[in-house]
Amino acid sequence: MSAPLLQVEQLGKRYRLPREHLFAAAPEVQALDDVSFTLQAGRSLGIVGESGSGKSTLARLVMALEPPSSGRVVLDGLDLHALPREQLRQARSKLQMVFQDPYGSLDPRRSVGQTVAEPLAVLFGASRAEQRERVGEALDAVGLRASDMAKYPHEFSGGQRQRIAIARALITRPQLIVADEPVSALDVSVQAQVLNLMQDLQDRYGVTYLFISHDLAVVDLVCDEVIVLWQGRIVEQGPPERLFTAPEHPYTRRLLAAVPGGPGMPQNVPSPHPRSL
Ligand code: ADP
Ligand code: MG
Protein backbone atom coordinates (compact mmCIF):
# COMPACT_ATOMS: atom_id res chain seq x y z
CA MET A 1 0.00 0.00 0.00
CA SER A 2 1.27 3.48 -0.83
CA ALA A 3 2.11 6.03 1.86
CA PRO A 4 -1.05 7.53 3.36
CA LEU A 5 -2.07 11.04 2.32
CA LEU A 6 -2.71 11.98 5.93
CA GLN A 7 -1.02 10.66 9.03
CA VAL A 8 -2.16 11.87 12.42
CA GLU A 9 0.24 10.79 15.12
CA GLN A 10 -0.52 10.87 18.84
CA LEU A 11 -2.23 14.19 18.50
CA GLY A 12 -3.12 16.01 21.70
CA LYS A 13 -4.64 19.40 22.42
CA ARG A 14 -5.15 21.07 25.76
CA TYR A 15 -6.99 24.31 26.22
CA ARG A 16 -6.44 26.55 29.18
CA LEU A 17 -9.68 27.90 30.58
CA PRO A 18 -10.08 31.20 32.44
CA ARG A 19 -9.03 31.17 36.11
CA GLU A 20 -11.88 31.14 38.55
CA HIS A 21 -10.12 33.70 40.73
CA LEU A 22 -6.81 35.53 40.78
CA PHE A 23 -4.83 32.92 42.71
CA ALA A 24 -6.46 29.82 41.27
CA ALA A 25 -4.56 27.59 38.86
CA ALA A 26 -5.98 27.91 35.32
CA PRO A 27 -8.03 24.79 34.67
CA GLU A 28 -7.37 22.92 31.44
CA VAL A 29 -9.46 20.81 29.12
CA GLN A 30 -7.91 17.93 27.23
CA ALA A 31 -9.86 18.37 24.01
CA LEU A 32 -7.86 15.70 22.15
CA ASP A 33 -5.83 12.93 23.69
CA ASP A 34 -3.40 10.62 21.87
CA VAL A 35 -5.31 10.47 18.59
CA SER A 36 -3.61 8.52 15.79
CA PHE A 37 -4.88 7.39 12.41
CA THR A 38 -3.98 7.30 8.74
CA LEU A 39 -6.05 8.18 5.70
CA GLN A 40 -5.26 6.91 2.19
CA ALA A 41 -5.77 9.18 -0.83
CA GLY A 42 -9.21 8.83 -2.39
CA ARG A 43 -10.81 7.40 0.75
CA SER A 44 -13.22 8.94 3.25
CA LEU A 45 -12.69 8.71 6.94
CA GLY A 46 -15.56 9.61 9.23
CA ILE A 47 -15.10 11.09 12.68
CA VAL A 48 -18.17 10.72 14.86
CA GLY A 49 -18.84 11.75 18.42
CA GLU A 50 -21.20 13.84 20.48
CA SER A 51 -20.84 17.56 20.92
CA GLY A 52 -17.67 18.30 22.86
CA SER A 53 -15.89 15.06 21.92
CA GLY A 54 -13.10 16.96 20.14
CA LYS A 55 -14.16 16.70 16.48
CA SER A 56 -13.77 20.35 15.53
CA THR A 57 -10.51 20.58 17.45
CA LEU A 58 -9.20 17.70 15.36
CA ALA A 59 -10.37 19.48 12.19
CA ARG A 60 -8.56 22.71 13.16
CA LEU A 61 -5.33 20.85 13.94
CA VAL A 62 -5.43 18.90 10.67
CA MET A 63 -6.03 22.19 8.81
CA ALA A 64 -3.09 23.68 10.74
CA LEU A 65 -5.30 26.53 11.91
CA GLU A 66 -3.90 26.09 15.41
CA PRO A 67 -0.95 24.16 16.86
CA PRO A 68 -1.29 20.87 18.74
CA SER A 69 -0.08 20.47 22.34
CA SER A 70 1.58 17.22 21.28
CA GLY A 71 1.85 14.94 18.28
CA ARG A 72 2.09 15.50 14.53
CA VAL A 73 -0.05 15.98 11.44
CA VAL A 74 1.74 14.70 8.33
CA LEU A 75 0.12 15.56 4.98
CA ASP A 76 1.67 14.05 1.89
CA GLY A 77 4.94 13.60 3.78
CA LEU A 78 4.99 17.14 5.22
CA ASP A 79 4.94 17.64 8.99
CA LEU A 80 2.47 20.55 8.82
CA HIS A 81 3.00 22.06 12.24
CA ALA A 82 6.78 22.04 11.81
CA LEU A 83 6.79 23.83 8.43
CA PRO A 84 8.13 27.34 8.02
CA ARG A 85 5.44 29.92 7.19
CA GLU A 86 5.90 30.05 3.44
CA GLN A 87 5.95 26.27 3.07
CA LEU A 88 2.88 25.98 5.26
CA ARG A 89 1.10 28.47 2.99
CA GLN A 90 1.92 26.27 0.00
CA ALA A 91 0.90 23.10 1.82
CA ARG A 92 -2.44 24.73 2.68
CA SER A 93 -3.36 24.74 -1.01
CA LYS A 94 -3.69 20.95 -0.65
CA LEU A 95 -6.26 21.38 2.13
CA GLN A 96 -9.73 22.88 2.07
CA MET A 97 -12.51 22.95 4.59
CA VAL A 98 -16.30 22.87 4.45
CA PHE A 99 -18.06 24.16 7.55
CA GLN A 100 -21.39 23.39 9.11
CA ASP A 101 -23.20 26.63 8.65
CA PRO A 102 -24.05 27.40 5.01
CA TYR A 103 -25.32 30.82 6.10
CA GLY A 104 -22.48 32.02 8.28
CA SER A 105 -19.65 30.60 6.18
CA LEU A 106 -20.46 32.67 3.06
CA ASP A 107 -19.87 36.41 3.06
CA PRO A 108 -23.24 38.02 2.16
CA ARG A 109 -21.53 41.01 0.51
CA ARG A 110 -19.52 38.92 -1.93
CA SER A 111 -20.92 37.45 -5.11
CA VAL A 112 -20.84 33.70 -5.55
CA GLY A 113 -18.09 34.17 -8.13
CA GLN A 114 -15.90 36.14 -5.72
CA THR A 115 -16.55 33.66 -2.91
CA VAL A 116 -15.75 30.57 -4.94
CA ALA A 117 -12.67 32.17 -6.55
CA GLU A 118 -11.22 33.41 -3.30
CA PRO A 119 -8.96 30.44 -2.44
CA LEU A 120 -7.60 30.55 -6.00
CA ALA A 121 -6.74 34.22 -5.87
CA VAL A 122 -5.17 33.93 -2.43
CA LEU A 123 -3.16 30.83 -3.16
CA PHE A 124 -2.11 31.16 -6.75
CA GLY A 125 -2.72 34.74 -7.83
CA ALA A 126 -4.72 33.40 -10.80
CA SER A 127 -5.74 35.84 -13.56
CA ARG A 128 -9.36 37.00 -13.73
CA ALA A 129 -10.05 35.05 -16.91
CA GLU A 130 -8.64 31.90 -15.39
CA GLN A 131 -10.62 32.50 -12.20
CA ARG A 132 -13.87 32.83 -14.14
CA GLU A 133 -13.24 29.64 -16.02
CA ARG A 134 -12.37 27.67 -12.91
CA VAL A 135 -15.36 29.09 -11.00
CA GLY A 136 -17.65 28.07 -13.85
CA GLU A 137 -16.24 24.54 -13.78
CA ALA A 138 -16.53 24.28 -10.01
CA LEU A 139 -20.16 25.51 -10.00
CA ASP A 140 -20.97 23.04 -12.74
CA ALA A 141 -19.34 20.23 -10.73
CA VAL A 142 -21.64 20.90 -7.76
CA GLY A 143 -24.79 21.09 -9.89
CA LEU A 144 -25.11 24.88 -10.10
CA ARG A 145 -24.82 27.06 -13.19
CA ALA A 146 -21.89 29.22 -14.29
CA SER A 147 -24.37 32.12 -14.49
CA ASP A 148 -24.90 31.78 -10.70
CA MET A 149 -21.50 33.50 -10.37
CA ALA A 150 -23.11 36.92 -10.49
CA LYS A 151 -25.62 36.18 -7.72
CA TYR A 152 -25.34 36.64 -3.97
CA PRO A 153 -25.66 34.05 -1.18
CA HIS A 154 -29.11 35.25 -0.03
CA GLU A 155 -30.53 34.20 -3.41
CA PHE A 156 -29.85 30.54 -2.62
CA SER A 157 -31.36 27.90 -0.33
CA GLY A 158 -29.34 26.27 2.47
CA GLY A 159 -28.53 23.23 0.35
CA GLN A 160 -27.45 25.40 -2.58
CA ARG A 161 -25.27 27.48 -0.29
CA GLN A 162 -23.55 24.36 0.90
CA ARG A 163 -22.96 23.47 -2.76
CA ILE A 164 -21.34 26.89 -3.18
CA ALA A 165 -19.15 26.19 -0.14
CA ILE A 166 -18.17 22.84 -1.66
CA ALA A 167 -17.38 24.49 -5.01
CA ARG A 168 -15.15 26.92 -3.13
CA ALA A 169 -13.39 24.01 -1.42
CA LEU A 170 -12.91 22.16 -4.71
CA ILE A 171 -11.53 25.02 -6.70
CA THR A 172 -7.89 24.61 -5.71
CA ARG A 173 -8.22 20.88 -6.52
CA PRO A 174 -7.22 20.04 -2.96
CA GLN A 175 -5.91 16.64 -1.97
CA LEU A 176 -7.89 16.65 1.26
CA ILE A 177 -11.23 18.18 2.18
CA VAL A 178 -12.05 18.45 5.85
CA ALA A 179 -15.82 18.71 6.21
CA ASP A 180 -16.98 19.59 9.73
CA GLU A 181 -20.68 18.75 10.09
CA PRO A 182 -21.32 19.75 6.45
CA VAL A 183 -24.98 18.73 6.42
CA SER A 184 -25.97 19.17 10.06
CA ALA A 185 -27.65 22.53 9.47
CA LEU A 186 -29.66 21.27 6.48
CA ASP A 187 -33.13 19.76 6.30
CA VAL A 188 -33.05 15.97 6.23
CA SER A 189 -34.34 15.89 2.63
CA VAL A 190 -31.52 18.18 1.50
CA GLN A 191 -28.87 16.34 3.51
CA ALA A 192 -29.07 13.30 1.23
CA GLN A 193 -28.60 15.44 -1.89
CA VAL A 194 -25.49 17.12 -0.54
CA LEU A 195 -24.08 13.79 0.68
CA ASN A 196 -24.71 12.23 -2.74
CA LEU A 197 -22.95 15.17 -4.33
CA MET A 198 -19.91 14.73 -2.07
CA GLN A 199 -19.81 11.03 -2.89
CA ASP A 200 -20.12 11.77 -6.59
CA LEU A 201 -17.29 14.33 -6.46
CA GLN A 202 -15.11 11.75 -4.79
CA ASP A 203 -15.83 9.22 -7.53
CA ARG A 204 -15.15 11.78 -10.25
CA TYR A 205 -12.14 13.62 -8.88
CA GLY A 206 -10.70 11.22 -6.31
CA VAL A 207 -10.86 13.74 -3.46
CA THR A 208 -10.13 12.50 0.03
CA TYR A 209 -12.48 13.41 2.86
CA LEU A 210 -12.06 13.74 6.56
CA PHE A 211 -15.76 13.83 7.26
CA ILE A 212 -16.95 14.95 10.66
CA SER A 213 -20.43 14.43 12.04
CA HIS A 214 -22.26 13.78 15.28
CA ASP A 215 -24.58 11.56 13.23
CA LEU A 216 -23.51 7.99 12.52
CA ALA A 217 -26.14 7.62 9.80
CA VAL A 218 -24.64 10.51 7.83
CA VAL A 219 -21.12 9.12 8.11
CA ASP A 220 -22.39 5.71 7.05
CA LEU A 221 -23.48 7.13 3.69
CA VAL A 222 -20.14 8.66 2.77
CA CYS A 223 -17.34 6.92 4.65
CA ASP A 224 -15.33 3.74 4.15
CA GLU A 225 -14.01 3.84 7.71
CA VAL A 226 -15.22 5.49 10.88
CA ILE A 227 -13.49 6.61 14.05
CA VAL A 228 -15.58 7.14 17.16
CA LEU A 229 -14.27 9.92 19.41
CA TRP A 230 -15.24 10.16 23.03
CA GLN A 231 -13.83 12.77 25.36
CA GLY A 232 -11.02 13.47 22.93
CA ARG A 233 -9.98 9.83 22.54
CA ILE A 234 -10.56 7.19 19.89
CA VAL A 235 -12.75 4.53 21.46
CA GLU A 236 -13.58 2.54 18.35
CA GLN A 237 -12.65 2.35 14.69
CA GLY A 238 -13.90 0.28 11.80
CA PRO A 239 -16.01 0.17 8.65
CA PRO A 240 -19.44 1.74 9.23
CA GLU A 241 -21.33 -1.48 8.55
CA ARG A 242 -19.37 -3.17 11.37
CA LEU A 243 -20.00 -0.31 13.79
CA PHE A 244 -23.69 -0.51 12.94
CA THR A 245 -24.06 -4.24 13.33
CA ALA A 246 -21.52 -5.04 16.04
CA PRO A 247 -20.47 -1.94 17.99
CA GLU A 248 -17.90 -2.81 20.62
CA HIS A 249 -17.81 0.28 22.78
CA PRO A 250 -20.85 1.25 24.88
CA TYR A 251 -20.49 4.82 23.69
CA THR A 252 -20.80 3.70 20.05
CA ARG A 253 -23.99 1.86 21.01
CA ARG A 254 -25.22 5.05 22.57
CA LEU A 255 -24.55 7.01 19.39
CA LEU A 256 -26.41 4.32 17.46
CA ALA A 257 -29.36 4.69 19.78
CA ALA A 258 -29.72 8.22 18.43
CA VAL A 259 -30.01 6.94 14.85
CA PRO A 260 -33.62 6.39 13.72
CA GLY A 261 -34.19 2.66 13.44
CA GLY A 262 -31.02 1.94 15.44
CA PRO A 263 -30.91 -0.30 18.51
CA GLY A 264 -32.30 0.95 21.80
CA MET A 265 -30.44 2.97 24.38
CA PRO A 266 -28.05 0.80 26.43
CA GLN A 267 -27.97 1.22 30.18
CA ASN A 268 -25.12 2.35 32.43
CA VAL A 269 -23.17 4.40 29.94
CA PRO A 270 -21.38 7.31 31.52
CA SER A 271 -22.35 10.66 30.12
CA PRO A 272 -19.51 12.24 28.14
CA HIS A 273 -18.22 15.47 29.57
CA PRO A 274 -14.98 17.37 29.05
CA ARG A 275 -12.36 16.10 31.45
CA SER A 276 -10.49 18.70 33.40
CA LEU A 277 -6.85 18.01 34.20
P1 ADP B 1 -16.94 18.94 19.02
O1 ADP B 1 -16.58 19.57 17.73
O2 ADP B 1 -16.85 17.44 18.99
O3 ADP B 1 -18.25 19.40 19.55
P2 ADP B 1 -14.79 20.55 20.13
O4 ADP B 1 -13.55 20.11 19.45
O5 ADP B 1 -15.43 21.79 19.68
O6 ADP B 1 -15.84 19.35 20.12
O7 ADP B 1 -14.49 20.70 21.69
C1 ADP B 1 -13.81 19.70 22.44
C2 ADP B 1 -13.58 20.22 23.85
O8 ADP B 1 -12.61 21.28 23.82
C3 ADP B 1 -14.81 20.81 24.50
O9 ADP B 1 -14.74 20.53 25.88
C4 ADP B 1 -14.66 22.30 24.25
O10 ADP B 1 -15.32 23.04 25.25
C5 ADP B 1 -13.17 22.47 24.34
N1 ADP B 1 -12.68 23.59 23.50
C6 ADP B 1 -12.72 23.63 22.14
N2 ADP B 1 -12.18 24.77 21.69
C7 ADP B 1 -11.77 25.47 22.78
C8 ADP B 1 -11.10 26.73 22.99
N3 ADP B 1 -10.72 27.50 21.97
N4 ADP B 1 -10.86 27.11 24.27
C9 ADP B 1 -11.20 26.33 25.31
N5 ADP B 1 -11.82 25.13 25.19
C10 ADP B 1 -12.10 24.71 23.95
MG1 MG C 1 -17.73 20.72 16.42
PDB file of C-alpha atoms in Angstrom, residues 96-247:
ATOM      1  CA  GLN A  96      -9.727  22.875   2.069  1.00  0.00           C
ATOM      2  CA  MET A  97     -12.514  22.949   4.587  1.00  0.00           C
ATOM      3  CA  VAL A  98     -16.303  22.874   4.450  1.00  0.00           C
ATOM      4  CA  PHE A  99     -18.059  24.160   7.548  1.00  0.00           C
ATOM      5  CA  GLN A 100     -21.394  23.387   9.111  1.00  0.00           C
ATOM      6  CA  ASP A 101     -23.203  26.633   8.653  1.00  0.00           C
ATOM      7  CA  PRO A 102     -24.048  27.401   5.012  1.00  0.00           C
ATOM      8  CA  TYR A 103     -25.323  30.821   6.095  1.00  0.00           C
ATOM      9  CA  GLY A 104     -22.482  32.022   8.276  1.00  0.00           C
ATOM     10  CA  SER A 105     -19.652  30.596   6.177  1.00  0.00           C
ATOM     11  CA  LEU A 106     -20.461  32.670   3.061  1.00  0.00           C
ATOM     12  CA  ASP A 107     -19.871  36.412   3.061  1.00  0.00           C
ATOM     13  CA  PRO A 108     -23.243  38.019   2.165  1.00  0.00           C
ATOM     14  CA  ARG A 109     -21.528  41.011   0.511  1.00  0.00           C
ATOM     15  CA  ARG A 110     -19.524  38.921  -1.926  1.00  0.00           C
ATOM     16  CA  SER A 111     -20.919  37.448  -5.108  1.00  0.00           C
ATOM     17  CA  VAL A 112     -20.839  33.697  -5.551  1.00  0.00           C
ATOM     18  CA  GLY A 113     -18.090  34.166  -8.132  1.00  0.00           C
ATOM     19  CA  GLN A 114     -15.905  36.136  -5.718  1.00  0.00           C
ATOM     20  CA  THR A 115     -16.550  33.657  -2.908  1.00  0.00           C
ATOM     21  CA  VAL A 116     -15.748  30.570  -4.942  1.00  0.00           C
ATOM     22  CA  ALA A 117     -12.674  32.171  -6.552  1.00  0.00           C
ATOM     23  CA  GLU A 118     -11.218  33.415  -3.297  1.00  0.00           C
ATOM     24  CA  PRO A 119      -8.965  30.438  -2.443  1.00  0.00           C
ATOM     25  CA  LEU A 120      -7.596  30.551  -6.004  1.00  0.00           C
ATOM     26  CA  ALA A 121      -6.741  34.220  -5.871  1.00  0.00           C
ATOM     27  CA  VAL A 122      -5.168  33.933  -2.434  1.00  0.00           C
ATOM     28  CA  LEU A 123      -3.159  30.827  -3.159  1.00  0.00           C
ATOM     29  CA  PHE A 124      -2.111  31.159  -6.750  1.00  0.00           C
ATOM     30  CA  GLY A 125      -2.719  34.736  -7.832  1.00  0.00           C
ATOM     31  CA  ALA A 126      -4.722  33.403 -10.801  1.00  0.00           C
ATOM     32  CA  SER A 127      -5.739  35.839 -13.561  1.00  0.00           C
ATOM     33  CA  ARG A 128      -9.364  37.002 -13.728  1.00  0.00           C
ATOM     34  CA  ALA A 129     -10.050  35.049 -16.910  1.00  0.00           C
ATOM     35  CA  GLU A 130      -8.645  31.896 -15.388  1.00  0.00           C
ATOM     36  CA  GLN A 131     -10.622  32.498 -12.201  1.00  0.00           C
ATOM     37  CA  ARG A 132     -13.875  32.833 -14.139  1.00  0.00           C
ATOM     38  CA  GLU A 133     -13.239  29.643 -16.023  1.00  0.00           C
ATOM     39  CA  ARG A 134     -12.368  27.669 -12.906  1.00  0.00           C
ATOM     40  CA  VAL A 135     -15.356  29.086 -10.998  1.00  0.00           C
ATOM     41  CA  GLY A 136     -17.654  28.073 -13.851  1.00  0.00           C
ATOM     42  CA  GLU A 137     -16.239  24.541 -13.781  1.00  0.00           C
ATOM     43  CA  ALA A 138     -16.535  24.283 -10.007  1.00  0.00           C
ATOM     44  CA  LEU A 139     -20.156  25.511 -10.004  1.00  0.00           C
ATOM     45  CA  ASP A 140     -20.968  23.040 -12.740  1.00  0.00           C
ATOM     46  CA  ALA A 141     -19.342  20.230 -10.730  1.00  0.00           C
ATOM     47  CA  VAL A 142     -21.636  20.898  -7.757  1.00  0.00           C
ATOM     48  CA  GLY A 143     -24.790  21.088  -9.893  1.00  0.00           C
ATOM     49  CA  LEU A 144     -25.105  24.881 -10.102  1.00  0.00           C
ATOM     50  CA  ARG A 145     -24.818  27.062 -13.193  1.00  0.00           C
ATOM     51  CA  ALA A 146     -21.894  29.215 -14.294  1.00  0.00           C
ATOM     52  CA  SER A 147     -24.365  32.118 -14.494  1.00  0.00           C
ATOM     53  CA  ASP A 148     -24.897  31.784 -10.700  1.00  0.00           C
ATOM     54  CA  MET A 149     -21.504  33.497 -10.371  1.00  0.00           C
ATOM     55  CA  ALA A 150     -23.106  36.922 -10.487  1.00  0.00           C
ATOM     56  CA  LYS A 151     -25.623  36.177  -7.723  1.00  0.00           C
ATOM     57  CA  TYR A 152     -25.339  36.639  -3.966  1.00  0.00           C
ATOM     58  CA  PRO A 153     -25.664  34.045  -1.184  1.00  0.00           C
ATOM     59  CA  HIS A 154     -29.106  35.253  -0.034  1.00  0.00           C
ATOM     60  CA  GLU A 155     -30.526  34.198  -3.408  1.00  0.00           C
ATOM     61  CA  PHE A 156     -29.855  30.538  -2.617  1.00  0.00           C
ATOM     62  CA  SER A 157     -31.359  27.901  -0.329  1.00  0.00           C
ATOM     63  CA  GLY A 158     -29.339  26.267   2.471  1.00  0.00           C
ATOM     64  CA  GLY A 159     -28.534  23.230   0.350  1.00  0.00           C
ATOM     65  CA  GLN A 160     -27.447  25.403  -2.580  1.00  0.00           C
ATOM     66  CA  ARG A 161     -25.266  27.481  -0.289  1.00  0.00           C
ATOM     67  CA  GLN A 162     -23.545  24.356   0.901  1.00  0.00           C
ATOM     68  CA  ARG A 163     -22.963  23.465  -2.764  1.00  0.00           C
ATOM     69  CA  ILE A 164     -21.337  26.888  -3.176  1.00  0.00           C
ATOM     70  CA  ALA A 165     -19.145  26.186  -0.138  1.00  0.00           C
ATOM     71  CA  ILE A 166     -18.171  22.841  -1.662  1.00  0.00           C
ATOM     72  CA  ALA A 167     -17.377  24.493  -5.010  1.00  0.00           C
ATOM     73  CA  ARG A 168     -15.149  26.920  -3.126  1.00  0.00           C
ATOM     74  CA  ALA A 169     -13.392  24.007  -1.415  1.00  0.00           C
ATOM     75  CA  LEU A 170     -12.910  22.156  -4.713  1.00  0.00           C
ATOM     76  CA  ILE A 171     -11.530  25.023  -6.703  1.00  0.00           C
ATOM     77  CA  THR A 172      -7.890  24.607  -5.706  1.00  0.00           C
ATOM     78  CA  ARG A 173      -8.219  20.880  -6.522  1.00  0.00           C
ATOM     79  CA  PRO A 174      -7.218  20.035  -2.964  1.00  0.00           C
ATOM     80  CA  GLN A 175      -5.914  16.636  -1.973  1.00  0.00           C
ATOM     81  CA  LEU A 176      -7.886  16.646   1.259  1.00  0.00           C
ATOM     82  CA  ILE A 177     -11.226  18.179   2.176  1.00  0.00           C
ATOM     83  CA  VAL A 178     -12.053  18.449   5.847  1.00  0.00           C
ATOM     84  CA  ALA A 179     -15.822  18.709   6.214  1.00  0.00           C
ATOM     85  CA  ASP A 180     -16.980  19.593   9.731  1.00  0.00           C
ATOM     86  CA  GLU A 181     -20.683  18.746  10.092  1.00  0.00           C
ATOM     87  CA  PRO A 182     -21.319  19.752   6.453  1.00  0.00           C
ATOM     88  CA  VAL A 183     -24.985  18.733   6.418  1.00  0.00           C
ATOM     89  CA  SER A 184     -25.973  19.170  10.059  1.00  0.00           C
ATOM     90  CA  ALA A 185     -27.647  22.535   9.467  1.00  0.00           C
ATOM     91  CA  LEU A 186     -29.663  21.270   6.484  1.00  0.00           C
ATOM     92  CA  ASP A 187     -33.134  19.764   6.301  1.00  0.00           C
ATOM     93  CA  VAL A 188     -33.049  15.974   6.226  1.00  0.00           C
ATOM     94  CA  SER A 189     -34.343  15.887   2.632  1.00  0.00           C
ATOM     95  CA  VAL A 190     -31.525  18.178   1.498  1.00  0.00           C
ATOM     96  CA  GLN A 191     -28.865  16.335   3.510  1.00  0.00           C
ATOM     97  CA  ALA A 192     -29.067  13.298   1.232  1.00  0.00           C
ATOM     98  CA  GLN A 193     -28.603  15.441  -1.890  1.00  0.00           C
ATOM     99  CA  VAL A 194     -25.486  17.116  -0.536  1.00  0.00           C
ATOM    100  CA  LEU A 195     -24.078  13.786   0.679  1.00  0.00           C
ATOM    101  CA  ASN A 196     -24.708  12.234  -2.737  1.00  0.00           C
ATOM    102  CA  LEU A 197     -22.947  15.173  -4.331  1.00  0.00           C
ATOM    103  CA  MET A 198     -19.912  14.732  -2.069  1.00  0.00           C
ATOM    104  CA  GLN A 199     -19.811  11.035  -2.892  1.00  0.00           C
ATOM    105  CA  ASP A 200     -20.124  11.768  -6.592  1.00  0.00           C
ATOM    106  CA  LEU A 201     -17.293  14.327  -6.456  1.00  0.00           C
ATOM    107  CA  GLN A 202     -15.114  11.750  -4.791  1.00  0.00           C
ATOM    108  CA  ASP A 203     -15.833   9.221  -7.531  1.00  0.00           C
ATOM    109  CA  ARG A 204     -15.147  11.784 -10.248  1.00  0.00           C
ATOM    110  CA  TYR A 205     -12.136  13.618  -8.875  1.00  0.00           C
ATOM    111  CA  GLY A 206     -10.700  11.223  -6.313  1.00  0.00           C
ATOM    112  CA  VAL A 207     -10.864  13.738  -3.464  1.00  0.00           C
ATOM    113  CA  THR A 208     -10.132  12.501   0.030  1.00  0.00           C
ATOM    114  CA  TYR A 209     -12.482  13.405   2.863  1.00  0.00           C
ATOM    115  CA  LEU A 210     -12.063  13.740   6.564  1.00  0.00           C
ATOM    116  CA  PHE A 211     -15.758  13.829   7.257  1.00  0.00           C
ATOM    117  CA  ILE A 212     -16.948  14.952  10.662  1.00  0.00           C
ATOM    118  CA  SER A 213     -20.434  14.431  12.037  1.00  0.00           C
ATOM    119  CA  HIS A 214     -22.262  13.782  15.278  1.00  0.00           C
ATOM    120  CA  ASP A 215     -24.577  11.563  13.234  1.00  0.00           C
ATOM    121  CA  LEU A 216     -23.509   7.989  12.523  1.00  0.00           C
ATOM    122  CA  ALA A 217     -26.145   7.617   9.801  1.00  0.00           C
ATOM    123  CA  VAL A 218     -24.637  10.513   7.835  1.00  0.00           C
ATOM    124  CA  VAL A 219     -21.122   9.118   8.109  1.00  0.00           C
ATOM    125  CA  ASP A 220     -22.394   5.706   7.048  1.00  0.00           C
ATOM    126  CA  LEU A 221     -23.480   7.130   3.692  1.00  0.00           C
ATOM    127  CA  VAL A 222     -20.144   8.659   2.771  1.00  0.00           C
ATOM    128  CA  CYS A 223     -17.342   6.920   4.651  1.00  0.00           C
ATOM    129  CA  ASP A 224     -15.331   3.737   4.154  1.00  0.00           C
ATOM    130  CA  GLU A 225     -14.014   3.835   7.706  1.00  0.00           C
ATOM    131  CA  VAL A 226     -15.225   5.486  10.882  1.00  0.00           C
ATOM    132  CA  ILE A 227     -13.494   6.610  14.053  1.00  0.00           C
ATOM    133  CA  VAL A 228     -15.576   7.142  17.163  1.00  0.00           C
ATOM    134  CA  LEU A 229     -14.272   9.920  19.406  1.00  0.00           C
ATOM    135  CA  TRP A 230     -15.241  10.158  23.034  1.00  0.00           C
ATOM    136  CA  GLN A 231     -13.826  12.766  25.364  1.00  0.00           C
ATOM    137  CA  GLY A 232     -11.017  13.467  22.927  1.00  0.00           C
ATOM    138  CA  ARG A 233      -9.983   9.833  22.541  1.00  0.00           C
ATOM    139  CA  ILE A 234     -10.562   7.194  19.892  1.00  0.00           C
ATOM    140  CA  VAL A 235     -12.750   4.531  21.458  1.00  0.00           C
ATOM    141  CA  GLU A 236     -13.577   2.536  18.346  1.00  0.00           C
ATOM    142  CA  GLN A 237     -12.647   2.349  14.693  1.00  0.00           C
ATOM    143  CA  GLY A 238     -13.904   0.282  11.797  1.00  0.00           C
ATOM    144  CA  PRO A 239     -16.008   0.166   8.650  1.00  0.00           C
ATOM    145  CA  PRO A 240     -19.436   1.742   9.228  1.00  0.00           C
ATOM    146  CA  GLU A 241     -21.328  -1.484   8.550  1.00  0.00           C
ATOM    147  CA  ARG A 242     -19.366  -3.174  11.365  1.00  0.00           C
ATOM    148  CA  LEU A 243     -20.003  -0.311  13.789  1.00  0.00           C
ATOM    149  CA  PHE A 244     -23.687  -0.507  12.939  1.00  0.00           C
ATOM    150  CA  THR A 245     -24.060  -4.239  13.334  1.00  0.00           C
ATOM    151  CA  ALA A 246     -21.517  -5.035  16.041  1.00  0.00           C
ATOM    152  CA  PRO A 247     -20.470  -1.938  17.990  1.00  0.00           C
TER     153      PRO A 247
END
